[in-house]
Amino acid sequence: MRSSRSGPDPLDPGPKGFAHRGLHYGAGFPENSLLAFAAAMEIGAGIECDLRLTADDRIVVFHDSNAWRMCSSPVVIGETPLAELNRLRVGDGPIPTLESLLTLVDGRVPLLLEVKVEQNIWRWIPALKEALKQYRGPHGVMSFDPRISRLLKTNHPRVRRGLVVRDKLTSTKRRLAMWLADPHFLAVDRLALERPWVAEARQRLPVYSWTIRGPQQRAAAQVHADALIWEADGRP
């Protein structure tokens, strides 16, 4: 891992931080929808979102492993081809593809793209390379699974890569994950921000914090993190 920071953070979202799953509220602006992403851009915020792989290796912007909570359907995202997923609705629109998100954003704000890994890790890198090959806007790909970052380093080194870290991760597992991932940035559980290892890591690379949901959490987190991943009343 690098010994010190090497200049400004290319993913710096500015004072508005990153809107968690877009600027979502109520049924009209569902999480991870193009409407929520457009609303985030309207206030000048960066965008954090979740990615899942379909049965036919297309990338969709969706958090859960199945569509029950968001679409009232038992369909499993990873077991379903995109053509079938297109029949479902998130609010008034279809489940977005990564390509549709990139077209909408078009480099105007930085993107944090969180890969949700199941039993499909070896299929992710070809799918990401295909989806991102023409995109030149600021973006980073991150995951709880450090193997995603390692595979990106080896196979797609131009992409800025990140590791998402839970507070409950043991120190041994955390050190192993950070060694394996060799990330450009960390996205750290807000409950871990005051731990010494976060301050140490921050000397080497940017640290973002999730998920900030209120003024008190925001006030505490902004002391220890370079950017906040927020929703609801955590909005700057």
mmCIF file of C-alpha atoms in Angstrom:
data_model
loop_
_atom_site.group_PDB
_atom_site.id
_atom_site.type_symbol
_atom_site.label_atom_id
_atom_site.label_comp_id
_atom_site.label_asym_id
_atom_site.label_seq_id
_atom_site.Cartn_x
_atom_site.Cartn_y
_atom_site.Cartn_z
ATOM 1 C CA MET A 1 0.000 0.000 0.000
ATOM 2 C CA ARG A 2 1.211 3.516 -0.710
ATOM 3 C CA SER A 3 3.015 5.333 2.060
ATOM 4 C CA SER A 4 1.375 8.734 1.549
ATOM 5 C CA ARG A 5 -1.310 10.471 -0.460
ATOM 6 C CA SER A 6 -0.332 11.321 -4.005
ATOM 7 C CA GLY A 7 -2.268 14.535 -4.616
ATOM 8 C CA PRO A 8 -5.918 15.589 -4.669
ATOM 9 C CA ASP A 9 -8.628 12.954 -4.502
ATOM 10 C CA PRO A 10 -10.085 12.548 -8.015
ATOM 11 C CA LEU A 11 -13.359 11.374 -6.467
ATOM 12 C CA ASP A 12 -13.729 14.345 -4.109
ATOM 13 C CA PRO A 13 -17.458 15.178 -4.194
ATOM 14 C CA GLY A 14 -17.062 18.543 -2.471
ATOM 15 C CA PRO A 15 -19.120 19.690 0.528
ATOM 16 C CA LYS A 16 -22.284 17.885 -0.609
ATOM 17 C CA GLY A 17 -20.702 14.460 -0.198
ATOM 18 C CA PHE A 18 -22.158 11.319 -1.761
ATOM 19 C CA ALA A 19 -25.914 10.688 -1.771
ATOM 20 C CA HIS A 20 -26.437 7.101 -0.581
ATOM 21 C CA ARG A 21 -28.338 5.265 -3.330
ATOM 22 C CA GLY A 22 -29.081 8.688 -4.783
ATOM 23 C CA LEU A 23 -31.258 11.383 -3.241
ATOM 24 C CA HIS A 24 -34.197 9.088 -2.495
ATOM 25 C CA TYR A 25 -37.338 9.830 -0.551
ATOM 26 C CA GLY A 26 -40.814 8.346 -0.662
ATOM 27 C CA ALA A 27 -42.376 6.357 -3.455
ATOM 28 C CA GLY A 28 -41.714 9.075 -6.024
ATOM 29 C CA PHE A 29 -37.922 8.970 -5.725
ATOM 30 C CA PRO A 30 -36.963 5.346 -4.933
ATOM 31 C CA GLU A 31 -33.448 4.382 -3.930
ATOM 32 C CA ASN A 32 -31.078 3.468 -6.763
ATOM 33 C CA SER A 33 -33.435 4.945 -9.350
ATOM 34 C CA LEU A 34 -32.572 7.340 -12.150
ATOM 35 C CA LEU A 35 -34.888 9.894 -10.520
ATOM 36 C CA ALA A 36 -32.934 9.667 -7.254
ATOM 37 C CA PHE A 37 -29.651 10.027 -9.121
ATOM 38 C CA ALA A 38 -30.926 13.047 -11.051
ATOM 39 C CA ALA A 39 -32.098 14.630 -7.778
ATOM 40 C CA ALA A 40 -28.634 14.124 -6.262
ATOM 41 C CA MET A 41 -27.030 15.845 -9.222
ATOM 42 C CA GLU A 42 -29.455 18.748 -8.895
ATOM 43 C CA ILE A 43 -27.999 19.596 -5.487
ATOM 44 C CA GLY A 44 -24.430 18.980 -6.621
ATOM 45 C CA ALA A 45 -23.853 15.770 -4.657
ATOM 46 C CA GLY A 46 -21.830 12.783 -5.725
ATOM 47 C CA ILE A 47 -23.634 9.471 -6.082
ATOM 48 C CA GLU A 48 -23.159 6.187 -4.245
ATOM 49 C CA CYS A 49 -25.037 3.180 -5.597
ATOM 50 C CA ASP A 50 -25.158 -0.616 -5.592
ATOM 51 C CA LEU A 51 -24.404 -2.960 -8.483
ATOM 52 C CA ARG A 52 -25.598 -6.500 -9.092
ATOM 53 C CA LEU A 53 -24.873 -8.923 -11.895
ATOM 54 C CA THR A 54 -27.732 -10.513 -13.844
ATOM 55 C CA ALA A 55 -27.823 -14.093 -15.075
ATOM 56 C CA ASP A 56 -26.616 -12.906 -18.506
ATOM 57 C CA ASP A 57 -23.733 -10.814 -17.122
ATOM 58 C CA ARG A 58 -25.349 -7.409 -17.367
ATOM 59 C CA ILE A 59 -24.901 -4.975 -14.488
ATOM 60 C CA VAL A 60 -27.957 -3.425 -12.871
ATOM 61 C CA VAL A 61 -28.155 -0.770 -10.164
ATOM 62 C CA PHE A 62 -29.920 -2.539 -7.314
ATOM 63 C CA HIS A 63 -29.176 -3.228 -3.653
ATOM 64 C CA ASP A 64 -31.035 -6.384 -2.623
ATOM 65 C CA SER A 65 -30.385 -9.888 -3.896
ATOM 66 C CA ASN A 66 -34.069 -10.215 -4.788
ATOM 67 C CA ALA A 67 -36.732 -7.793 -5.994
ATOM 68 C CA TRP A 68 -39.282 -8.260 -3.214
ATOM 69 C CA ARG A 69 -38.686 -5.090 -1.186
ATOM 70 C CA MET A 70 -38.404 -2.731 -4.152
ATOM 71 C CA CYS A 71 -40.630 -4.370 -6.775
ATOM 72 C CA SER A 72 -42.931 -6.752 -4.846
ATOM 73 C CA SER A 73 -41.495 -9.647 -6.843
ATOM 74 C CA PRO A 74 -39.659 -12.769 -5.593
ATOM 75 C CA VAL A 75 -37.317 -12.657 -8.589
ATOM 76 C CA VAL A 76 -33.639 -13.204 -7.697
ATOM 77 C CA ILE A 77 -31.503 -10.659 -9.525
ATOM 78 C CA GLY A 78 -28.509 -12.934 -10.102
ATOM 79 C CA GLU A 79 -30.666 -15.751 -11.475
ATOM 80 C CA THR A 80 -32.612 -13.627 -13.942
ATOM 81 C CA PRO A 81 -31.609 -12.239 -17.361
ATOM 82 C CA LEU A 82 -31.915 -8.526 -17.988
ATOM 83 C CA ALA A 83 -34.817 -8.888 -20.421
ATOM 84 C CA GLU A 84 -36.961 -10.370 -17.642
ATOM 85 C CA LEU A 85 -35.823 -7.815 -15.069
ATOM 86 C CA ASN A 86 -36.893 -5.066 -17.468
ATOM 87 C CA ARG A 87 -40.510 -6.059 -16.782
ATOM 88 C CA LEU A 88 -40.171 -4.951 -13.155
ATOM 89 C CA ARG A 89 -40.565 -1.370 -11.978
ATOM 90 C CA VAL A 90 -38.720 0.691 -9.404
ATOM 91 C CA GLY A 91 -41.219 3.469 -8.904
ATOM 92 C CA ASP A 92 -42.244 4.563 -12.400
ATOM 93 C CA GLY A 93 -39.174 3.251 -14.195
ATOM 94 C CA PRO A 94 -37.292 0.029 -14.870
ATOM 95 C CA ILE A 95 -34.397 -1.205 -12.784
ATOM 96 C CA PRO A 96 -31.513 0.932 -14.093
ATOM 97 C CA THR A 97 -28.577 -0.637 -15.847
ATOM 98 C CA LEU A 98 -25.103 0.659 -15.105
ATOM 99 C CA GLU A 99 -24.984 1.979 -18.671
ATOM 100 C CA SER A 100 -28.146 4.031 -18.120
ATOM 101 C CA LEU A 101 -26.661 5.535 -14.956
ATOM 102 C CA LEU A 102 -23.433 6.448 -16.758
ATOM 103 C CA THR A 103 -25.385 8.044 -19.598
ATOM 104 C CA LEU A 104 -27.406 10.102 -17.131
ATOM 105 C CA VAL A 105 -24.433 11.301 -15.089
ATOM 106 C CA ASP A 106 -22.053 11.821 -18.019
ATOM 107 C CA GLY A 107 -19.159 12.832 -15.782
ATOM 108 C CA ARG A 108 -20.966 15.638 -13.962
ATOM 109 C CA VAL A 109 -20.479 14.198 -10.451
ATOM 110 C CA PRO A 110 -18.238 11.460 -9.046
ATOM 111 C CA LEU A 111 -19.661 7.962 -8.685
ATOM 112 C CA LEU A 112 -19.057 5.326 -6.022
ATOM 113 C CA LEU A 113 -20.116 1.992 -7.488
ATOM 114 C CA GLU A 114 -20.491 -0.734 -4.866
ATOM 115 C CA VAL A 115 -20.248 -4.275 -6.215
ATOM 116 C CA LYS A 116 -22.469 -6.809 -4.444
ATOM 117 C CA VAL A 117 -20.674 -10.152 -4.704
ATOM 118 C CA GLU A 118 -22.336 -13.536 -4.445
ATOM 119 C CA GLN A 119 -21.082 -16.711 -6.154
ATOM 120 C CA ASN A 120 -20.111 -14.756 -9.254
ATOM 121 C CA ILE A 121 -16.816 -13.036 -8.538
ATOM 122 C CA TRP A 122 -15.011 -14.253 -11.672
ATOM 123 C CA ARG A 123 -17.768 -12.871 -13.903
ATOM 124 C CA TRP A 124 -17.550 -9.374 -12.476
ATOM 125 C CA ILE A 125 -14.376 -8.020 -14.046
ATOM 126 C CA PRO A 126 -15.306 -8.721 -17.704
ATOM 127 C CA ALA A 127 -18.746 -7.216 -17.066
ATOM 128 C CA LEU A 128 -17.265 -4.099 -15.426
ATOM 129 C CA LYS A 129 -14.679 -3.639 -18.176
ATOM 130 C CA GLU A 130 -17.387 -3.790 -20.816
ATOM 131 C CA ALA A 131 -19.746 -1.404 -19.020
ATOM 132 C CA LEU A 132 -17.073 1.155 -18.090
ATOM 133 C CA LYS A 133 -14.869 1.035 -21.190
ATOM 134 C CA GLN A 134 -16.160 4.295 -22.697
ATOM 135 C CA TYR A 135 -16.804 6.182 -19.465
ATOM 136 C CA ARG A 136 -14.384 8.985 -18.645
ATOM 137 C CA GLY A 137 -16.135 10.671 -15.712
ATOM 138 C CA PRO A 138 -14.775 10.285 -12.161
ATOM 139 C CA HIS A 139 -15.770 6.937 -10.717
ATOM 140 C CA GLY A 140 -14.598 4.349 -8.226
ATOM 141 C CA VAL A 141 -15.534 0.694 -7.836
ATOM 142 C CA MET A 142 -15.699 -0.631 -4.279
ATOM 143 C CA SER A 143 -16.843 -3.740 -2.443
ATOM 144 C CA PHE A 144 -16.873 -5.432 0.942
ATOM 145 C CA ASP A 145 -15.092 -8.275 -0.860
ATOM 146 C CA PRO A 146 -11.389 -7.356 -1.237
ATOM 147 C CA ARG A 147 -11.014 -9.744 -4.156
ATOM 148 C CA ILE A 148 -12.895 -7.292 -6.365
ATOM 149 C CA SER A 149 -10.268 -4.619 -5.754
ATOM 150 C CA ARG A 150 -7.423 -7.096 -6.309
ATOM 151 C CA LEU A 151 -8.938 -8.296 -9.581
ATOM 152 C CA LEU A 152 -9.403 -4.699 -10.705
ATOM 153 C CA LYS A 153 -5.778 -3.918 -9.883
ATOM 154 C CA THR A 154 -4.644 -6.829 -12.040
ATOM 155 C CA ASN A 155 -7.140 -6.652 -14.891
ATOM 156 C CA HIS A 156 -8.489 -3.087 -15.028
ATOM 157 C CA PRO A 157 -5.896 -0.866 -13.334
ATOM 158 C CA ARG A 158 -7.220 2.462 -14.629
ATOM 159 C CA VAL A 159 -10.312 2.148 -12.409
ATOM 160 C CA ARG A 160 -10.064 3.712 -8.967
ATOM 161 C CA ARG A 161 -10.750 0.923 -6.507
ATOM 162 C CA GLY A 162 -12.037 0.938 -2.946
ATOM 163 C CA LEU A 163 -12.655 -1.325 0.026
ATOM 164 C CA VAL A 164 -15.821 -1.076 2.148
ATOM 165 C CA VAL A 165 -15.066 -1.819 5.801
ATOM 166 C CA ARG A 166 -17.500 -2.770 8.567
ATOM 167 C CA ASP A 167 -16.837 -1.776 12.159
ATOM 168 C CA LYS A 168 -17.279 -5.373 13.331
ATOM 169 C CA LEU A 169 -14.471 -6.712 11.149
ATOM 170 C CA THR A 170 -11.689 -8.128 13.329
ATOM 171 C CA SER A 171 -8.302 -6.456 13.127
ATOM 172 C CA THR A 172 -6.761 -9.549 11.534
ATOM 173 C CA LYS A 173 -9.436 -9.784 8.844
ATOM 174 C CA ARG A 174 -9.263 -6.035 8.265
ATOM 175 C CA ARG A 175 -5.500 -6.048 7.762
ATOM 176 C CA LEU A 176 -5.746 -9.033 5.440
ATOM 177 C CA ALA A 177 -8.545 -7.378 3.456
ATOM 178 C CA MET A 178 -6.596 -4.130 3.085
ATOM 179 C CA TRP A 179 -3.464 -5.999 1.989
ATOM 180 C CA LEU A 180 -5.394 -8.020 -0.564
ATOM 181 C CA ALA A 181 -7.433 -5.085 -1.887
ATOM 182 C CA ASP A 182 -4.586 -2.540 -2.000
ATOM 183 C CA PRO A 183 -7.302 0.138 -2.368
ATOM 184 C CA HIS A 184 -7.125 3.736 -3.547
ATOM 185 C CA PHE A 185 -9.787 4.679 -0.958
ATOM 186 C CA LEU A 186 -11.793 3.270 1.941
ATOM 187 C CA ALA A 187 -15.522 3.482 2.683
ATOM 188 C CA VAL A 188 -15.724 2.975 6.440
ATOM 189 C CA ASP A 189 -18.664 2.227 8.720
ATOM 190 C CA ARG A 190 -19.280 5.436 10.685
ATOM 191 C CA LEU A 191 -19.101 3.442 13.950
ATOM 192 C CA ALA A 192 -15.408 2.767 13.265
ATOM 193 C CA LEU A 193 -14.333 6.310 12.455
ATOM 194 C CA GLU A 194 -12.757 7.137 15.801
ATOM 195 C CA ARG A 195 -10.599 4.023 15.847
ATOM 196 C CA PRO A 196 -6.842 4.608 15.522
ATOM 197 C CA TRP A 197 -6.481 2.492 12.396
ATOM 198 C CA VAL A 198 -8.824 4.871 10.500
ATOM 199 C CA ALA A 199 -6.675 7.912 11.296
ATOM 200 C CA GLU A 200 -3.586 5.961 10.262
ATOM 201 C CA ALA A 201 -5.164 4.855 6.996
ATOM 202 C CA ARG A 202 -6.338 8.388 6.285
ATOM 203 C CA GLN A 203 -2.729 9.554 6.110
ATOM 204 C CA ARG A 204 -2.309 7.323 3.060
ATOM 205 C CA LEU A 205 -5.633 7.423 1.252
ATOM 206 C CA PRO A 206 -9.072 9.090 1.336
ATOM 207 C CA VAL A 207 -11.616 7.778 3.813
ATOM 208 C CA TYR A 208 -15.341 8.106 3.156
ATOM 209 C CA SER A 209 -17.953 7.195 5.773
ATOM 210 C CA TRP A 210 -21.358 5.486 5.560
ATOM 211 C CA THR A 211 -24.223 5.833 6.218
ATOM 212 C CA ILE A 212 -24.777 9.272 7.752
ATOM 213 C CA ARG A 213 -28.460 9.780 8.629
ATOM 214 C CA GLY A 214 -28.671 12.843 10.859
ATOM 215 C CA PRO A 215 -26.996 16.074 12.009
ATOM 216 C CA GLN A 216 -25.272 14.496 15.025
ATOM 217 C CA GLN A 217 -23.831 11.687 12.949
ATOM 218 C CA ARG A 218 -22.742 14.226 10.336
ATOM 219 C CA ALA A 219 -21.009 16.457 12.873
ATOM 220 C CA ALA A 220 -19.094 13.516 14.332
ATOM 221 C CA ALA A 221 -18.185 11.895 11.033
ATOM 222 C CA GLN A 222 -16.929 14.951 9.194
ATOM 223 C CA VAL A 223 -14.092 15.293 11.714
ATOM 224 C CA HIS A 224 -12.705 11.861 10.831
ATOM 225 C CA ALA A 225 -13.631 11.367 7.163
ATOM 226 C CA ASP A 226 -12.816 13.086 3.891
ATOM 227 C CA ALA A 227 -16.354 12.726 2.518
ATOM 228 C CA LEU A 228 -19.690 11.518 3.851
ATOM 229 C CA ILE A 229 -22.049 8.991 2.267
ATOM 230 C CA TRP A 230 -25.416 10.178 3.513
ATOM 231 C CA GLU A 231 -29.169 9.892 3.229
ATOM 232 C CA ALA A 232 -32.292 11.492 4.728
ATOM 233 C CA ASP A 233 -31.396 14.007 7.479
ATOM 234 C CA GLY A 234 -27.689 13.293 7.015
ATOM 235 C CA ARG A 235 -27.780 15.609 4.016
ATOM 236 C CA PRO A 236 -25.209 18.422 4.272
#
